[in-house]
PDB file of C-alpha atoms in Angstrom:
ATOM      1  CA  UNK A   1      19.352 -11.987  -5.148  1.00 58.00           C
ATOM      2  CA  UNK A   2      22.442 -12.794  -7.378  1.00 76.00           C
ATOM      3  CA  UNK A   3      24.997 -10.866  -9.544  1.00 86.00           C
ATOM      4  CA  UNK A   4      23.087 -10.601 -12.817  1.00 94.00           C
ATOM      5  CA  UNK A   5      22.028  -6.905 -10.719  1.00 96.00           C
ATOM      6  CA  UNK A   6      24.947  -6.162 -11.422  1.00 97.00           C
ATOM      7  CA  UNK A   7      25.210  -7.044 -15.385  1.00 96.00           C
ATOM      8  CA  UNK A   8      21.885  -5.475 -15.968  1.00 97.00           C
ATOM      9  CA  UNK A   9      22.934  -1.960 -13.908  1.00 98.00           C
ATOM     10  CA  UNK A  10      25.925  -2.098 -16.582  1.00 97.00           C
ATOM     11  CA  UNK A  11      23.665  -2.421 -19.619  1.00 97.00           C
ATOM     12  CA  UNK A  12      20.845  -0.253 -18.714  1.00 98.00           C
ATOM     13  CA  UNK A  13      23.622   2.525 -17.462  1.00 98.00           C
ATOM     14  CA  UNK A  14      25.960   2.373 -20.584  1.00 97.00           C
ATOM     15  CA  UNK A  15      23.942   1.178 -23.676  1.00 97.00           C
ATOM     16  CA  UNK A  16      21.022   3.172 -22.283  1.00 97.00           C
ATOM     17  CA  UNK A  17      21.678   6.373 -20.300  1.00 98.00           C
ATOM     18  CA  UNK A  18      24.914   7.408 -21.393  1.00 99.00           C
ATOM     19  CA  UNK A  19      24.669   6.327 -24.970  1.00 98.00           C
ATOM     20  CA  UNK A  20      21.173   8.445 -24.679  1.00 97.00           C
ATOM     21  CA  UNK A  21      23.701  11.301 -23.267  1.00 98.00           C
ATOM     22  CA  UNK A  22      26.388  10.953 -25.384  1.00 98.00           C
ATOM     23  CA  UNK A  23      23.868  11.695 -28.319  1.00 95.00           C
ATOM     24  CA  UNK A  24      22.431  14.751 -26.869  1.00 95.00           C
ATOM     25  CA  UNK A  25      22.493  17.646 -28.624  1.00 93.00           C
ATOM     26  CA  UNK A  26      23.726  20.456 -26.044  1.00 94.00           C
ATOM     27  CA  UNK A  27      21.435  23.251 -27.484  1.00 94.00           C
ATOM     28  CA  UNK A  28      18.417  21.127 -25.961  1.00 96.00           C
ATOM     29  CA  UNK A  29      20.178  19.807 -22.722  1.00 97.00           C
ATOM     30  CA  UNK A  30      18.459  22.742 -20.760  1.00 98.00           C
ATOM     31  CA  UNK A  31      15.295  23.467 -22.307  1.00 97.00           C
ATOM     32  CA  UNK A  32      12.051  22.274 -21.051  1.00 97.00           C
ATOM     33  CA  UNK A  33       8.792  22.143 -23.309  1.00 96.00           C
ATOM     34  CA  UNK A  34       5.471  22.324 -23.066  1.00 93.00           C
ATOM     35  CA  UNK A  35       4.142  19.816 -20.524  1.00 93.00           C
ATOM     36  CA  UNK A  36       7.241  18.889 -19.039  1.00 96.00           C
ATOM     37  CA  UNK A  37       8.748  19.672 -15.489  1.00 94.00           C
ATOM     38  CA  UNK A  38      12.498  19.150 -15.727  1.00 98.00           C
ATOM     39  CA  UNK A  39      15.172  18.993 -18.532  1.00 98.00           C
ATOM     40  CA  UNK A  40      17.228  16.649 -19.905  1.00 99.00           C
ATOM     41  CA  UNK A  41      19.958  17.449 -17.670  1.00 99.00           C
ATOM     42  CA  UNK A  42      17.893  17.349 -14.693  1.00 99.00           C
ATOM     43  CA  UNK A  43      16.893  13.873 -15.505  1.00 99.00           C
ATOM     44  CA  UNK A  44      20.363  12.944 -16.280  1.00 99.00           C
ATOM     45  CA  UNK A  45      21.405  14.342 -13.013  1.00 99.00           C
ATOM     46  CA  UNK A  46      18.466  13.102 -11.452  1.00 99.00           C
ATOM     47  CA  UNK A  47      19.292   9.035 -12.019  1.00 99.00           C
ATOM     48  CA  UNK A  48      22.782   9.794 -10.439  1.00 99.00           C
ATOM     49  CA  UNK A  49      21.957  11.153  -7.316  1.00 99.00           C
ATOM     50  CA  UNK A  50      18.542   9.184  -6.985  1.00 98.00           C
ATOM     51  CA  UNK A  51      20.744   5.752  -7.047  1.00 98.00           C
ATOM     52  CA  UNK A  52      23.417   7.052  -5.142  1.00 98.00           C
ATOM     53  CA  UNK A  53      20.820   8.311  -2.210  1.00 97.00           C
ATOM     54  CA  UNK A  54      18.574   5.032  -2.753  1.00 96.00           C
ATOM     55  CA  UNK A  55      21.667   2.345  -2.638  1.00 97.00           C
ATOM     56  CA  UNK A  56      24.265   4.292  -0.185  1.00 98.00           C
ATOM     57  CA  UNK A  57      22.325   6.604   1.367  1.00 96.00           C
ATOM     58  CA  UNK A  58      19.608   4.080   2.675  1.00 96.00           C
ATOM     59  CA  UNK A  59      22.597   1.155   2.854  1.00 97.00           C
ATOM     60  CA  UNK A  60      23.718   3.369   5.904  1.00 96.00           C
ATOM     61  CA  UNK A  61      27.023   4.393   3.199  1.00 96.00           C
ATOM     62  CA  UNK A  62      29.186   7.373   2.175  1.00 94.00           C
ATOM     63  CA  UNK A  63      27.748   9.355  -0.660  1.00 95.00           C
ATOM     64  CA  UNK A  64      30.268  10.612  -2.572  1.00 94.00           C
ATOM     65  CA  UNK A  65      28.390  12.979  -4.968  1.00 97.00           C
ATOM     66  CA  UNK A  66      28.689  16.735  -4.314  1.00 97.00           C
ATOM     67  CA  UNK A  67      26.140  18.346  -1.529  1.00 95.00           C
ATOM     68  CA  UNK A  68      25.009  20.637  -4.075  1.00 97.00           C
ATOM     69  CA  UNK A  69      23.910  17.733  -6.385  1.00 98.00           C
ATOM     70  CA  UNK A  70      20.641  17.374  -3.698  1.00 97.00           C
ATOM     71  CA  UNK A  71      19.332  20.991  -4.270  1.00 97.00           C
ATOM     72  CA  UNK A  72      19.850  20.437  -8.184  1.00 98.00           C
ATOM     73  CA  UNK A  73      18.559  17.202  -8.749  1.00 99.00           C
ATOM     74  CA  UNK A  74      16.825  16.051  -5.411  1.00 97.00           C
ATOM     75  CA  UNK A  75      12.581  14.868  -5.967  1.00 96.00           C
ATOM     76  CA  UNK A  76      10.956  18.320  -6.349  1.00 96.00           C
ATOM     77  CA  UNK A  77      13.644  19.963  -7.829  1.00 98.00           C
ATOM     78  CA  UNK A  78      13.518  21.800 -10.860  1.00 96.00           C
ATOM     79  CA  UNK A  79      15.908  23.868 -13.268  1.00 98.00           C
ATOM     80  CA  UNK A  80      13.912  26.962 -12.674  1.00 95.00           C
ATOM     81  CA  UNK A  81      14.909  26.655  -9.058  1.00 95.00           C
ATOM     82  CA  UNK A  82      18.383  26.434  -9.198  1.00 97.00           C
ATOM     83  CA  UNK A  83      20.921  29.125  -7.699  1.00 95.00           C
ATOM     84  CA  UNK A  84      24.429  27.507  -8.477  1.00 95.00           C
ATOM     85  CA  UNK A  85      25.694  26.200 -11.745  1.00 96.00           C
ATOM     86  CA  UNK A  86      24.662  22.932 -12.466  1.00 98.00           C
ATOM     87  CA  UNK A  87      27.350  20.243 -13.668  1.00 98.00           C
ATOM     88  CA  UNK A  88      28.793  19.950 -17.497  1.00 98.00           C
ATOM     89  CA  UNK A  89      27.336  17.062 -19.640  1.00 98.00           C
ATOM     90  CA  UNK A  90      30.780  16.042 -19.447  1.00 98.00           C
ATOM     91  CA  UNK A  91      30.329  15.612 -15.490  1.00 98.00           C
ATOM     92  CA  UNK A  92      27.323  13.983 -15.722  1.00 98.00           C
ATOM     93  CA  UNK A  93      28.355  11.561 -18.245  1.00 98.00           C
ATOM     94  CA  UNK A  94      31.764  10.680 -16.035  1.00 98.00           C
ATOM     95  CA  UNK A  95      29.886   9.886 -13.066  1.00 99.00           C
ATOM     96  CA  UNK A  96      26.906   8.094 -14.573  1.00 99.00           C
ATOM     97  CA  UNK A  97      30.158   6.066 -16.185  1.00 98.00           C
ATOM     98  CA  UNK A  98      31.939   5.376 -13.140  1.00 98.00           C
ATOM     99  CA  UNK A  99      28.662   4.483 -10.547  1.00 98.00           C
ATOM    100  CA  UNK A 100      27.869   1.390 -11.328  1.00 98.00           C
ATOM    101  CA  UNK A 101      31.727  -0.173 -10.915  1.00 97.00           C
ATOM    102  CA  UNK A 102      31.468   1.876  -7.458  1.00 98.00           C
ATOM    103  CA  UNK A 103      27.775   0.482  -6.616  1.00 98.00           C
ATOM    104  CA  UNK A 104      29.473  -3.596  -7.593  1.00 97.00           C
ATOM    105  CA  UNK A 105      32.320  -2.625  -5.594  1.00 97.00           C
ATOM    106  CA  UNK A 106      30.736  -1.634  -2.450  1.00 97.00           C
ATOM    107  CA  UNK A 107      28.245  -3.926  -2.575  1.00 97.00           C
ATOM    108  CA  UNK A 108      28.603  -7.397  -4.348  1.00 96.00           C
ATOM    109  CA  UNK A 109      28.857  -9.519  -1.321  1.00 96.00           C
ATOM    110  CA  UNK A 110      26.201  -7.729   0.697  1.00 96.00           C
ATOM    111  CA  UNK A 111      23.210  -8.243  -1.376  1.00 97.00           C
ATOM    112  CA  UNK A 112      20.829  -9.438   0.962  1.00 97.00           C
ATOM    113  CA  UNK A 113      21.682  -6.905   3.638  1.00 96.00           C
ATOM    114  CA  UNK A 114      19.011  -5.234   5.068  1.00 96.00           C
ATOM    115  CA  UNK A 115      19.067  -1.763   4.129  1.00 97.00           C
ATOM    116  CA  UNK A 116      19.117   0.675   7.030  1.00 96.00           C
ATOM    117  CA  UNK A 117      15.881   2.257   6.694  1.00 88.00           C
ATOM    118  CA  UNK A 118      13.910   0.401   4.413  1.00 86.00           C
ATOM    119  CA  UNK A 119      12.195   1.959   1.376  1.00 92.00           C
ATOM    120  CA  UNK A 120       8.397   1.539  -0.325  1.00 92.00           C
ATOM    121  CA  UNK A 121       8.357  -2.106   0.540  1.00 94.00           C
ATOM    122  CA  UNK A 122      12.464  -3.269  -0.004  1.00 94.00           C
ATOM    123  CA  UNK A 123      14.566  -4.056   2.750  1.00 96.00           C
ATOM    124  CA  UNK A 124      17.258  -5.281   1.130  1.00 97.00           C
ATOM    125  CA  UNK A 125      21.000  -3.580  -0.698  1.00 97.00           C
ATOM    126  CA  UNK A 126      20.209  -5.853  -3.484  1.00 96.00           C
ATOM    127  CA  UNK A 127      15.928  -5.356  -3.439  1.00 97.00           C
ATOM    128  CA  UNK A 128      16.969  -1.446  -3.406  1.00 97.00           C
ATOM    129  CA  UNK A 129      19.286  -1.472  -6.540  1.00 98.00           C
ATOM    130  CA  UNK A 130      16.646  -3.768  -8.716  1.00 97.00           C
ATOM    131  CA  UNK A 131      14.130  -1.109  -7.616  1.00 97.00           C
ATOM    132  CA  UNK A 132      16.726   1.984  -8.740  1.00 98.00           C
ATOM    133  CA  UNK A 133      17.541   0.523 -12.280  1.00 98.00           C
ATOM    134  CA  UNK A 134      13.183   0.453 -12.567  1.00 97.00           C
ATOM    135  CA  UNK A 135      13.315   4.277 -11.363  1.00 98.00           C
ATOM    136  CA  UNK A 136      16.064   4.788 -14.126  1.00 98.00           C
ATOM    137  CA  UNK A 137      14.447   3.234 -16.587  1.00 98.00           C
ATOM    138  CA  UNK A 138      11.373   5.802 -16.277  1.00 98.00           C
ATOM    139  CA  UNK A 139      14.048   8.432 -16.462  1.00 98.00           C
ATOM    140  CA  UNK A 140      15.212   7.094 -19.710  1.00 98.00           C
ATOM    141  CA  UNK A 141      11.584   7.181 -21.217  1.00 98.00           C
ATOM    142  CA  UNK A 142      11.100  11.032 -20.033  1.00 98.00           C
ATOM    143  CA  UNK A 143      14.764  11.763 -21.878  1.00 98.00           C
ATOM    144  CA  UNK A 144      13.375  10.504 -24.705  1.00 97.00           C
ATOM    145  CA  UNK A 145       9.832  12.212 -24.554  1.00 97.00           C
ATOM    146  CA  UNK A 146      12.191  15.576 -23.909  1.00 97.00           C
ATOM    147  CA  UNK A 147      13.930  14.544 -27.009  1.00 95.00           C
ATOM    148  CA  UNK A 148      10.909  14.272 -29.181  1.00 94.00           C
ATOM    149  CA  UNK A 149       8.755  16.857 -28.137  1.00 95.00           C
ATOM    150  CA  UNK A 150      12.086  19.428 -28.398  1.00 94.00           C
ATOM    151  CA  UNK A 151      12.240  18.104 -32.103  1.00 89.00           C
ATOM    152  CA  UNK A 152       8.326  19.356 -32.425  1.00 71.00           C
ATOM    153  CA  UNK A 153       9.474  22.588 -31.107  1.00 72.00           C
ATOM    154  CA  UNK A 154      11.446  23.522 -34.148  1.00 60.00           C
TER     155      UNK A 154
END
């Protein structure tokens, strides 16, 4: 496993999802249509706390996210769950910023450290962050199926 991790976590995080944020029209960051589960601020808050739980949570590290970010956007979570405020856009779109420098820092020399409990079939730091820029690029598709079907919904 080499650096280029790193240069693609960059791409897909700032020419992808936070460009794809940044766009967002705040009317629709909430609503969920027909046939979907979660909204586009669940997914954005979603890819956050997934990689932060996949690369320092099972990397035996500190997660640094707020507690209440697991009972917003933990698997099986949904909007019409929620009992405290979710974050701003403008949260969101900080931390999705600042991640990926923190996810380099913490871990650019230890990418073929074996993870402390493995995960599906990876077993390594760096096997565990190619596998969480996959999940976020299904995130990305779903933000853009919100997108289009809230257009429809006119």
């Amino acid at each position: 496993m080499d650096q280029a991790v790193f240069k693609q976590m960059e791409w897909i995080r700032n020419q992808l999802t936070v460009k794809l944020a940044e766009e967002t029209n705040p009317e629709i960051l909430d609503r969920i249509p027909s046939g979907f589960n979660n909204s586009i601020r669940w997914n954005l808050g979603h890819i956050l706390h997934a990689q932060e739980q996949m690369v320092f949570g099972l990397a035996g590290e500190q997660v640094t996210l707020p507690e209440s970010y697991e009972g917003l956007f933990g698997n099986g979570t949904k909007p019409g769950d929620w009992t405290t405020e979710p974050p701003s856009l403008e949260t969101l779109i900080d931390a999705l910023k600042e991640q990926p420098a923190r996810i380099q820092q913490a871990f650019s020399d230890r990418l073929e450290t074996p993870l402390v409990k493995p995960f599906l079939s990876y077993e390594t730091i760096g096997e565990i962050i190619s596998f969480s820029l996959f999940h976020e690029g299904v995130h990305i598709g779903v933000i853009k199926g919100l997108q289009n079907a809230l257009k429809g919904e006119r």
